[in-house]
Coordinates of C-alpha atoms and ligand atoms in Angstrom, one line a residue:
M299 CA 3.7 29.1 -3.0
T300 CA 7.1 30.4 -2.9
D301 CA 7.9 29.1 0.0
T302 CA 10.0 25.3 -1.8
A303 CA 13.5 24.5 -3.3
H304 CA 12.1 22.8 -5.9
V305 CA 14.9 24.6 -8.4
D306 CA 12.8 22.2 -11.5
S307 CA 8.7 23.3 -10.4
F308 CA 7.3 20.4 -12.8
V309 CA 5.8 18.5 -10.4
R310 CA 4.3 21.1 -8.5
D311 CA 3.4 23.1 -11.8
H312 CA 1.5 19.4 -12.0
L313 CA -0.5 20.0 -9.0
P314 CA -4.8 20.2 -9.6
P315 CA -6.0 23.4 -8.5
P316 CA -6.2 24.9 -5.2
E317 CA -10.2 24.2 -6.1
Q318 CA -10.0 20.8 -6.4
W319 CA -7.7 19.1 -3.1
P320 CA -9.0 18.0 -0.3
E321 CA -9.4 19.7 2.9
F322 CA -6.8 19.1 5.0
L323 CA -6.7 18.9 9.3
F324 CA -4.3 19.0 11.7
P325 CA -5.6 18.6 15.0
L326 CA -3.0 16.8 16.5
P327 CA 0.4 18.3 17.9
E328 CA 2.6 15.6 15.8
L329 CA 0.7 17.5 13.2
Q330 CA 2.2 21.3 13.5
Y331 CA 5.1 21.4 11.3
P332 CA 7.9 23.3 10.5
A333 CA 7.9 25.4 7.0
R334 CA 10.8 23.9 6.3
L335 CA 10.9 20.1 6.3
N336 CA 13.6 16.9 4.5
C337 CA 11.8 13.8 5.1
G338 CA 14.6 12.1 4.6
V339 CA 16.4 14.3 7.4
E340 CA 13.7 13.9 9.6
L341 CA 14.4 10.1 10.0
L342 CA 18.0 9.4 9.1
D343 CA 20.6 12.3 10.1
R344 CA 18.4 13.6 12.9
M345 CA 18.3 10.0 14.3
V346 CA 22.2 9.7 14.3
A347 CA 22.0 12.9 15.9
A348 CA 20.2 12.1 19.0
G349 CA 22.6 9.0 19.6
Q350 CA 20.7 5.9 17.8
G351 CA 23.7 5.9 15.6
E352 CA 24.7 2.4 16.7
R353 CA 22.0 0.9 16.7
P354 CA 20.5 -1.1 13.9
C355 CA 18.4 0.4 10.8
L356 CA 18.1 -1.4 8.0
R357 CA 18.4 -5.9 7.8
A358 CA 18.1 -8.3 5.5
P359 CA 20.1 -11.8 5.5
G360 CA 23.2 -11.4 6.3
L361 CA 23.3 -8.0 6.9
V362 CA 22.9 -5.3 9.4
W363 CA 23.5 -1.7 8.8
S364 CA 22.7 0.8 11.5
Y365 CA 22.3 4.2 10.9
A366 CA 24.9 5.5 11.0
E367 CA 26.2 3.4 8.0
T368 CA 23.0 3.7 6.2
L369 CA 23.6 7.5 6.5
S370 CA 27.0 6.8 5.5
R371 CA 25.0 5.6 2.3
A372 CA 22.7 7.8 1.8
N373 CA 25.2 10.7 1.8
R374 CA 27.3 9.1 -0.7
I375 CA 24.6 8.1 -2.6
A376 CA 22.8 12.3 -2.5
R377 CA 27.3 12.9 -3.6
L378 CA 26.0 10.5 -7.1
L379 CA 22.8 12.1 -7.5
T380 CA 24.0 15.4 -7.1
E381 CA 27.5 15.8 -7.9
E382 CA 27.8 13.8 -11.3
M383 CA 23.9 12.9 -11.9
G384 CA 23.3 16.5 -11.9
V385 CA 20.6 15.9 -10.4
V386 CA 18.9 18.9 -8.8
P387 CA 15.4 20.1 -6.5
G388 CA 12.3 18.8 -8.0
N389 CA 14.0 16.4 -11.1
R390 CA 12.4 13.3 -10.6
V391 CA 14.1 9.4 -9.6
L392 CA 13.3 6.3 -10.7
L393 CA 14.2 3.4 -8.2
H394 CA 13.6 0.1 -9.6
A395 CA 13.9 -3.2 -7.3
P396 CA 13.1 -5.8 -5.8
N397 CA 13.1 -4.6 -1.5
T398 CA 16.2 -4.1 -0.4
P399 CA 18.6 -2.1 2.0
W400 CA 20.4 -0.9 -1.4
L401 CA 16.7 0.2 -2.4
A402 CA 16.0 1.8 0.9
A403 CA 19.5 4.0 1.0
C404 CA 18.3 5.8 -2.5
W405 CA 15.4 5.9 -1.6
L406 CA 16.5 8.3 1.0
A407 CA 19.0 10.2 -1.1
V408 CA 16.4 11.1 -3.4
M409 CA 15.1 12.8 0.1
K410 CA 18.0 14.5 0.9
A411 CA 18.5 15.2 -2.3
G412 CA 15.6 17.6 -2.7
A413 CA 14.0 14.7 -5.5
V414 CA 11.0 13.2 -6.1
A415 CA 11.3 9.8 -5.6
V416 CA 9.6 7.4 -8.3
T417 CA 9.3 4.2 -6.6
T418 CA 8.6 1.3 -9.3
M419 CA 7.8 -2.4 -8.6
P420 CA 10.1 -4.8 -9.4
L421 CA 7.7 -7.4 -11.5
L422 CA 7.3 -3.9 -14.2
R423 CA 7.6 -4.7 -17.3
A424 CA 9.3 -2.2 -20.1
G425 CA 5.8 -0.9 -21.6
E426 CA 4.1 -0.4 -18.5
L427 CA 8.2 1.5 -17.0
E428 CA 7.5 3.1 -19.6
K429 CA 3.5 4.8 -18.6
V430 CA 5.2 5.9 -16.0
V431 CA 8.7 7.4 -17.2
R432 CA 6.9 9.5 -19.2
K433 CA 4.0 10.7 -17.8
A434 CA 6.7 12.3 -14.7
E435 CA 8.9 12.9 -17.2
I436 CA 11.8 11.1 -15.3
R437 CA 15.3 11.4 -16.3
H438 CA 17.6 9.8 -13.4
A439 CA 16.9 6.6 -12.4
L440 CA 19.0 4.0 -10.5
C441 CA 18.1 0.7 -10.4
D442 CA 18.9 -2.7 -9.5
A443 CA 21.2 -4.1 -11.4
R444 CA 19.0 -7.3 -11.8
L445 CA 16.4 -5.7 -13.1
A446 CA 18.4 -3.9 -15.6
P447 CA 17.3 -5.8 -19.1
E448 CA 13.0 -4.7 -18.6
L449 CA 14.7 -1.1 -17.7
E450 CA 16.8 -1.0 -20.6
K451 CA 13.4 -1.4 -23.2
C452 CA 12.2 0.9 -22.0
R453 CA 15.1 3.3 -21.7
Q454 CA 15.6 2.5 -25.8
R455 CA 11.7 3.5 -26.3
V456 CA 11.7 6.6 -23.9
P457 CA 16.1 8.4 -24.7
E458 CA 14.5 11.0 -21.7
L459 CA 16.0 8.6 -19.4
A460 CA 19.5 9.2 -19.4
N461 CA 21.6 8.6 -16.3
V462 CA 20.8 5.3 -15.6
V463 CA 23.0 3.9 -12.9
L464 CA 22.8 1.0 -11.2
F465 CA 23.0 -1.2 -8.1
G466 CA 24.1 -4.7 -6.7
T467 CA 27.0 -4.9 -9.2
E468 CA 31.0 -4.6 -8.7
A469 CA 30.9 -3.2 -12.6
A470 CA 33.1 0.1 -12.6
D471 CA 29.7 2.3 -13.6
G472 CA 27.4 0.4 -11.0
L473 CA 26.2 2.6 -7.5
E474 CA 28.7 1.2 -5.6
A475 CA 31.6 2.2 -7.3
R476 CA 31.2 5.2 -7.9
I477 CA 30.6 6.6 -4.4
A478 CA 33.0 4.2 -2.6
G479 CA 35.6 7.6 -2.8
R480 CA 33.0 9.7 -1.9
S481 CA 33.1 12.0 1.2
D482 CA 30.2 10.5 3.6
D483 CA 28.4 14.0 5.3
F484 CA 26.0 16.1 2.9
S485 CA 24.1 19.6 2.3
N486 CA 21.0 18.5 2.5
C487 CA 17.8 19.8 0.4
P488 CA 16.2 22.7 2.5
T489 CA 12.8 20.8 1.1
A490 CA 9.1 22.9 2.4
A491 CA 7.0 20.6 3.9
T492 CA 5.7 21.2 1.8
D493 CA 7.7 20.1 -1.5
P494 CA 6.4 16.9 -3.1
A495 CA 8.8 14.2 -2.6
L496 CA 7.0 11.1 -3.9
L497 CA 4.9 10.1 -6.7
A498 CA 3.4 7.0 -5.8
F499 CA 1.4 6.1 -8.7
T500 CA -1.3 3.7 -8.6
S501 CA -2.0 0.2 -9.2
G502 CA -5.1 0.6 -11.1
T503 CA -6.3 -1.6 -14.0
T504 CA -7.1 -0.3 -17.1
G505 CA -5.8 3.3 -19.2
V506 CA -3.0 5.8 -17.7
P507 CA -1.7 5.4 -14.1
K508 CA -2.4 7.8 -11.6
A509 CA 0.3 9.2 -10.0
C510 CA -0.6 10.5 -6.5
V511 CA 2.4 13.8 -4.9
H512 CA 2.8 13.1 -1.3
F513 CA 5.3 15.8 0.1
H514 CA 7.8 15.9 3.0
R515 CA 5.0 17.1 5.5
D516 CA 2.9 13.7 3.7
V517 CA 5.8 11.1 4.5
L518 CA 6.3 12.1 7.9
A519 CA 1.4 13.0 8.7
M520 CA 1.7 8.8 8.1
C521 CA 4.2 8.2 10.6
D522 CA 2.8 10.5 13.0
S523 CA -1.1 9.5 12.5
F524 CA -1.8 5.2 12.2
S525 CA 2.2 4.4 12.6
K526 CA 2.1 6.4 16.1
H527 CA -1.1 5.8 17.3
I528 CA -2.7 2.4 16.1
V529 CA 1.0 0.5 15.3
Q530 CA 3.0 1.9 18.7
P531 CA 6.5 1.4 18.0
R532 CA 9.2 1.2 19.8
P533 CA 12.8 1.5 19.3
D534 CA 13.8 -2.1 19.7
D535 CA 10.7 -3.3 17.4
L536 CA 12.0 -5.2 14.2
F537 CA 9.6 -4.7 11.6
S538 CA 9.4 -6.6 8.2
G539 CA 6.5 -7.5 5.4
S540 CA 5.8 -8.1 1.4
P541 CA 5.1 -5.2 0.5
P542 CA 7.4 -3.2 -2.2
L543 CA 8.3 -0.6 -0.9
G544 CA 7.2 1.3 -4.4
F545 CA 3.2 0.5 -2.8
T546 CA 2.6 3.9 -0.2
F547 CA 1.4 0.1 2.6
G548 CA 4.9 -0.9 2.2
L549 CA 7.2 2.6 2.6
G550 CA 6.0 3.4 5.5
G551 CA 5.4 -0.6 7.2
L552 CA 8.7 -1.2 5.5
L553 CA 10.4 2.3 6.2
C554 CA 8.6 5.0 7.3
F555 CA 7.7 3.5 10.4
P556 CA 10.3 2.4 11.7
L557 CA 12.6 4.8 11.4
R558 CA 10.9 7.6 12.4
V559 CA 10.8 5.5 15.8
G560 CA 14.6 4.4 15.6
A561 CA 14.2 0.3 15.7
S562 CA 15.5 -1.3 12.7
T563 CA 14.0 -2.5 9.4
L564 CA 14.1 -6.3 7.6
L565 CA 13.9 -6.3 4.2
L566 CA 12.9 -9.0 2.3
E567 CA 13.4 -9.9 -1.7
Q568 CA 11.3 -12.3 -1.3
G569 CA 7.8 -11.9 0.4
S570 CA 5.3 -15.1 -0.3
P571 CA 4.3 -16.6 2.6
P572 CA 6.2 -19.3 3.7
R573 CA 9.2 -16.9 3.0
L574 CA 8.0 -14.3 5.2
A575 CA 6.7 -18.2 7.9
E576 CA 10.5 -18.2 8.1
A577 CA 12.4 -15.2 8.3
I578 CA 9.9 -14.1 11.5
E579 CA 11.5 -17.3 13.1
R580 CA 15.2 -16.5 12.2
F581 CA 14.6 -12.6 12.8
R582 CA 12.1 -12.8 15.3
V583 CA 10.5 -10.3 13.8
T584 CA 8.1 -8.1 15.8
C585 CA 5.9 -5.9 13.7
L586 CA 4.2 -7.6 10.8
F587 CA 2.6 -5.9 7.2
T588 CA 0.7 -8.3 4.3
A589 CA -2.8 -8.5 2.7
P590 CA -5.1 -10.6 4.1
T591 CA -4.3 -13.4 1.9
A592 CA -1.0 -14.0 3.2
Y593 CA -2.2 -14.2 7.2
R594 CA -4.7 -17.2 5.6
A595 CA -2.1 -18.4 3.9
M596 CA 0.7 -18.5 7.4
L597 CA -2.2 -20.3 8.9
G598 CA -1.4 -23.0 7.3
L599 CA 2.5 -22.7 8.2
V600 CA 2.1 -22.0 12.1
G601 CA 2.9 -25.5 14.0
A602 CA 6.2 -25.6 12.0
Q603 CA 6.9 -22.2 12.5
D604 CA 7.6 -20.0 15.8
F605 CA 5.4 -16.3 14.9
G606 CA 6.0 -15.7 19.3
S607 CA 7.7 -13.7 18.5
L608 CA 5.4 -11.2 16.8
R609 CA 3.5 -8.7 18.4
R610 CA 1.6 -6.1 15.6
C611 CA 0.3 -7.6 12.6
V612 CA -1.0 -5.7 10.1
S613 CA -3.0 -6.2 7.4
A614 CA -4.6 -3.3 3.8
G615 CA -4.0 -3.6 0.8
E616 CA -7.9 -5.6 0.6
A617 CA -10.6 -6.1 3.2
L618 CA -10.1 -8.7 6.1
P619 CA -12.3 -11.9 6.6
K620 CA -13.7 -11.9 9.7
P621 CA -12.9 -15.5 9.0
T622 CA -9.4 -15.1 8.6
W623 CA -9.2 -12.4 11.6
E624 CA -10.8 -15.2 13.8
A625 CA -8.4 -18.6 12.8
F626 CA -5.3 -16.5 12.6
H627 CA -6.4 -15.3 16.7
R628 CA -7.0 -19.0 17.0
A629 CA -4.4 -20.8 16.1
T630 CA -1.9 -17.8 17.4
G631 CA -3.2 -15.6 19.5
I632 CA -2.6 -12.9 18.0
R633 CA -5.0 -9.6 17.4
L634 CA -4.7 -8.7 13.9
I635 CA -4.3 -4.7 13.2
D636 CA -7.0 -4.1 9.8
G637 CA -6.4 -1.2 8.2
I638 CA -7.2 0.4 5.1
G639 CA -5.2 2.7 3.1
A640 CA -5.3 4.0 -0.5
T641 CA -2.4 5.9 -1.8
E642 CA -4.3 8.5 -2.7
M643 CA -3.9 8.6 0.9
I644 CA -0.5 7.3 1.7
H645 CA -1.4 5.5 4.3
I646 CA -3.9 3.9 6.9
F647 CA -6.7 5.6 7.7
I648 CA -9.0 3.2 9.3
S649 CA -8.6 1.0 11.8
A650 CA -7.7 -0.5 15.2
A651 CA -5.8 -1.8 17.7
D652 CA -5.9 -4.3 20.4
E653 CA -8.9 -4.4 23.1
E654 CA -10.2 -1.4 20.2
I655 CA -11.0 -4.1 17.7
R656 CA -13.9 -5.3 16.6
P657 CA -13.5 -8.7 13.6
G658 CA -15.1 -7.7 10.3
A659 CA -14.8 -4.0 11.1
T660 CA -12.4 -1.9 9.4
G661 CA -12.2 0.5 12.4
K662 CA -12.6 3.5 13.7
P663 CA -10.9 7.2 11.8
V664 CA -7.6 7.0 13.2
P665 CA -6.4 10.4 15.5
G666 CA -5.9 13.0 12.2
Y667 CA -8.6 12.3 10.3
V668 CA -12.3 11.9 9.8
A669 CA -14.7 9.8 8.1
T670 CA -18.2 9.9 7.3
V671 CA -20.8 7.4 4.6
L672 CA -22.1 10.0 2.0
D673 CA -25.1 9.0 0.1
E674 CA -24.8 10.4 -3.6
N675 CA -26.6 14.3 -3.1
F676 CA -24.1 14.1 -0.1
E677 CA -25.8 13.9 2.9
E678 CA -25.1 11.2 5.4
C679 CA -25.8 8.4 5.5
P680 CA -27.1 6.8 8.9
P681 CA -26.0 4.0 11.2
G682 CA -26.9 1.3 9.8
V683 CA -27.1 2.5 5.5
P684 CA -24.5 1.6 3.8
G685 CA -23.0 4.4 0.8
R686 CA -19.1 6.3 -0.4
L687 CA -17.0 6.2 1.7
A688 CA -15.4 9.8 2.1
V689 CA -12.2 11.1 4.6
K690 CA -9.6 13.5 5.5
G691 CA -7.3 14.3 7.6
P692 CA -4.0 15.9 7.4
T693 CA -3.2 13.4 3.9
G694 CA -5.3 13.6 0.8
C695 CA -5.5 12.7 -3.3
R696 CA -4.1 14.9 -5.4
Y697 CA -2.7 13.1 -8.4
L698 CA -0.9 14.7 -11.0
A699 CA -2.1 16.7 -14.3
D700 CA -5.1 14.3 -14.3
P701 CA -9.3 15.0 -14.6
R702 CA -9.6 12.4 -12.9
Q703 CA -9.1 14.3 -9.7
S704 CA -12.5 15.5 -9.3
E705 CA -14.1 12.3 -9.2
Y706 CA -11.4 11.1 -6.3
V707 CA -11.9 13.9 -4.6
Q708 CA -15.0 15.9 -4.1
R709 CA -16.8 18.8 -2.1
G710 CA -13.1 19.0 -0.3
W711 CA -13.9 14.8 0.7
N712 CA -11.8 12.3 -0.5
I713 CA -14.2 9.6 -2.1
T714 CA -11.7 6.1 -2.2
G715 CA -14.6 4.4 -4.6
D716 CA -15.5 1.9 -1.8
T717 CA -18.7 1.3 -0.1
Y718 CA -18.7 1.1 4.0
V719 CA -21.6 0.9 6.5
R720 CA -20.4 2.4 10.3
D721 CA -22.3 1.5 13.3
E722 CA -24.4 3.0 16.0
D723 CA -20.4 2.7 17.6
G724 CA -18.7 5.0 15.4
Y725 CA -17.4 1.8 13.4
F726 CA -16.5 1.4 9.5
F727 CA -17.3 -1.8 8.0
H728 CA -16.8 -2.5 4.5
R729 CA -18.2 -3.7 2.1
A730 CA -16.9 -3.3 -1.6
R731 CA -15.3 -1.1 -4.4
S732 CA -18.5 1.0 -5.2
D733 CA -17.9 -1.0 -8.8
D734 CA -18.2 -5.0 -7.0
M735 CA -21.9 -4.1 -5.9
I736 CA -24.0 -6.7 -6.7
I737 CA -27.3 -6.1 -8.3
S738 CA -29.6 -9.5 -8.7
A739 CA -33.1 -9.0 -9.5
G740 CA -33.0 -5.8 -7.8
Y741 CA -30.8 -7.1 -4.4
N742 CA -27.4 -5.5 -3.5
I743 CA -25.2 -7.4 -3.8
A744 CA -22.0 -6.6 -2.0
G745 CA -19.4 -10.1 -3.8
P746 CA -17.3 -9.3 -0.1
E747 CA -20.1 -11.1 1.9
V748 CA -20.8 -13.8 0.4
E749 CA -16.7 -14.9 0.3
V750 CA -17.0 -14.2 3.6
A751 CA -19.3 -16.8 3.6
L752 CA -18.0 -19.7 1.8
L753 CA -14.5 -19.0 3.5
T754 CA -16.2 -20.8 7.3
H755 CA -16.5 -23.8 5.5
P756 CA -13.2 -25.8 5.4
A757 CA -13.4 -26.8 1.4
V758 CA -12.6 -22.9 0.4
A759 CA -9.1 -21.3 0.0
E760 CA -9.4 -19.0 -1.1
C761 CA -12.3 -17.5 -3.0
G762 CA -13.9 -13.3 -5.6
V763 CA -17.4 -13.5 -6.1
V764 CA -18.7 -11.3 -8.7
G765 CA -21.6 -10.5 -10.2
V766 CA -22.2 -11.6 -14.1
P767 CA -24.5 -10.2 -16.6
D768 CA -28.3 -12.5 -16.8
P769 CA -31.3 -12.2 -19.0
E770 CA -34.0 -12.8 -15.5
R771 CA -31.7 -11.0 -13.4
G772 CA -30.0 -8.7 -14.1
Q773 CA -26.5 -9.2 -12.8
I774 CA -25.8 -13.4 -10.7
V775 CA -23.6 -14.3 -8.2
K776 CA -20.7 -15.7 -9.1
A777 CA -18.3 -17.6 -7.4
F778 CA -14.1 -18.3 -7.9
V779 CA -13.1 -20.6 -6.1
V780 CA -9.7 -22.5 -5.1
L781 CA -10.2 -25.8 -3.1
A782 CA -8.1 -26.2 0.2
A783 CA -5.8 -29.3 -0.1
G784 CA -7.7 -33.1 0.1
H785 CA -11.1 -31.9 -1.7
R786 CA -12.5 -32.7 -5.1
P787 CA -14.3 -29.8 -6.9
G788 CA -17.6 -31.3 -8.6
A789 CA -21.6 -31.6 -8.7
E790 CA -21.8 -32.1 -5.3
L791 CA -19.4 -29.5 -3.9
V792 CA -20.9 -26.8 -5.9
K793 CA -24.2 -28.0 -3.7
E794 CA -22.3 -28.7 -0.8
L795 CA -21.6 -24.8 -1.4
Q796 CA -24.0 -23.1 -2.6
E797 CA -26.0 -24.8 0.9
H798 CA -23.3 -23.1 3.2
V799 CA -24.0 -20.3 2.2
K800 CA -27.5 -19.6 2.6
A801 CA -27.4 -21.0 5.5
T802 CA -24.7 -17.9 6.7
I803 CA -26.5 -15.4 4.7
A804 CA -29.9 -14.2 2.9
P805 CA -30.3 -16.4 1.0
Y806 CA -30.8 -14.6 -1.7
K807 CA -26.4 -14.3 -1.7
Y808 CA -25.7 -17.9 -2.1
P809 CA -23.7 -17.6 -5.9
R810 CA -26.0 -19.3 -8.9
A811 CA -23.0 -20.2 -10.3
I812 CA -19.7 -21.3 -8.7
S813 CA -16.3 -22.3 -10.6
F814 CA -12.8 -24.0 -8.8
V815 CA -9.7 -22.4 -10.2
P816 CA -6.1 -23.2 -9.7
E817 CA -5.8 -19.6 -8.9
L818 CA -7.4 -16.1 -8.4
P819 CA -6.0 -13.2 -10.7
R820 CA -4.5 -10.6 -8.1
T821 CA -2.6 -7.1 -8.7
A822 CA 1.5 -6.8 -8.2
T823 CA 0.6 -5.6 -4.6
G824 CA -1.9 -8.4 -4.7
K825 CA -5.2 -7.3 -4.7
L826 CA -8.2 -9.6 -6.7
Q827 CA -8.6 -9.0 -9.9
R828 CA -12.8 -9.0 -9.7
Y829 CA -12.7 -7.4 -13.4
R830 CA -11.0 -10.7 -14.7
L831 CA -13.5 -12.6 -12.9
R832 CA -16.1 -10.9 -15.2
E833 CA -14.2 -11.2 -18.1
L834 CA -13.4 -15.0 -16.8
A835 CA -17.5 -15.1 -16.6
R836 CA -18.1 -14.1 -19.8
E837 CA -15.1 -16.4 -21.5
E838 CA -17.1 -19.5 -19.6
A839 CA -20.3 -18.7 -20.7
Ligands
3UK1104 C1 -8.5 -0.8 -1.0 C2 -9.1 -2.1 1.3 C3 -10.7 -2.8 2.5 C4 -9.6 -0.6 -1.8 C5 -2.6 1.0 0.8 C6 -2.9 0.3 3.3 O1 -4.6 -0.5 -0.8 C7 -3.3 0.5 -0.6 O2 -3.7 1.8 -1.2 P1 -4.3 1.8 -2.7 O3 -4.2 2.6 -3.9 O4 -6.0 0.5 -3.0 C8 -6.6 1.0 -1.9 C9 -8.0 0.4 -1.9 O5 -7.6 -0.9 -1.6 N1 -8.1 -1.7 0.5 C10 -7.2 -1.4 1.0 N2 -6.9 -1.5 2.6 C11 -8.5 -2.6 2.7 N3 -10.0 -2.8 1.1 N4 -10.0 -2.9 4.1 C12 -9.1 -3.1 4.0 N5 -7.9 -2.5 4.9 O6 -11.2 -0.5 -1.3 C13 -9.4 1.4 -1.4 O7 -9.9 2.0 -2.3 O8 -3.6 0.0 -3.3 C14 -3.3 0.6 2.4 C15 -1.6 1.8 3.1 C16 -1.3 2.4 2.1 C17 -1.9 2.2 1.1 N6 -1.8 2.7 -0.4

């Protein structure tokens, strides 16, 4: 591995040994990348050189930066990083901000400088930031001034994080002031296609977070597989959505996919369903990226807000329940694009669009990827038999210095930790996270299947289903239900919901216990935290 532009070899030195890497596949012409490749250059300089300079690139309410203006800012930030902050290729740069054009420009600058971006969720607290800074040995940070207090607390605990520059401030030592006088050209770092470009921390629930290493080529591969073949964006598209750029779902959908084709992106600091719905109407968003629960919540706003501009709507992060797909389709005529992605894979690898969509299925392997369902002995499960989802393609899992590498990657396959079933036509259906399967009186029950059944009842706004210990049955199925407006909790409704599930799916799967709750516990990326529901159930017992 001499073919690198990294001067600081920390990330490369802490990659897993080659025999623990997944197998990589590049089966399409668009996935053949040259040995030297800088994804920031491909996404930005290349577009300006191709005559896109005057077209809109980054937007926020009240602001539009063209491709040329974005390039000018990214170049001046790259100069600040390399000329003044002392960043050298391979150094990690922490980026901490809500989704804004400045954050996007900083990310592009980090790429162009050959540094390694570590973008964190804006909601992280000092203690969580500390784990990231220690694990990735970070000395440099660019941070939104509004989030400075939390980062400052972190810096006091890790003094190695010496070099913090704030943006979104008029202060004389702020980023805007410090780039103002700089020349707006920059000599881009000639990174290798296999030089690390980013560390993506997983939204793991406990313990030390895992950092996934992704190369410059991986950033382009997510654009040239899922986006090119399933989203099929056009230069006149306007992308928007809720996932933070610190979550690779957001990095792809809200930054890289639009820039790869010369389209524009509307970055929103607040991506709650009402804000999103408002922005869709006001800015005429065409491609939307958000979570299944947000699509369900937006159903209630369909009459009040005009969604007529939407052309592509991508749902990921959790399973998209069939009732949500159907209700959204009835209300808007839009066929939601479900897709399973993972931080380890950088983006979506099973999905479908348009007429290929089968509501209730995640889809088929995205062009560039192969996927299968394996049993404990690594034998392929026949159609109809659930097993472990396994996938390979142009991207894959490489944890930074982590023994858990050999759990995620086995025999060249990325094992995502999901239980899936295939049908005869090759469609993949999500059952549950493998650790979330409920075993009750000898039956295997997938929590999400019970959730789907409950969601078809009008009283249910949201729900989460888990297994709780039971002396007789091993586990019983327990549902936590958030009621829709106008419905009241009570023994009668419990009975009604139980009967409803028994009439919808095999009766043995019905929830023997139901609790009504005001809201469900979710991660910063919007995922239901089933382990917290299990804790809650234990506390109640
Ligand atoms: C689950 C899904 C069913 C699944 C992600 C799109 O979610 C992303 O990454 P994470 O690392 O979580 C990965 C896990 O989330 N999951 C995601 N999408 C679906 N389950 N249907 C889906 N459509 O358990 C997976 O293993 O947080 C999603 C793009 C980039 C991402 N990082």
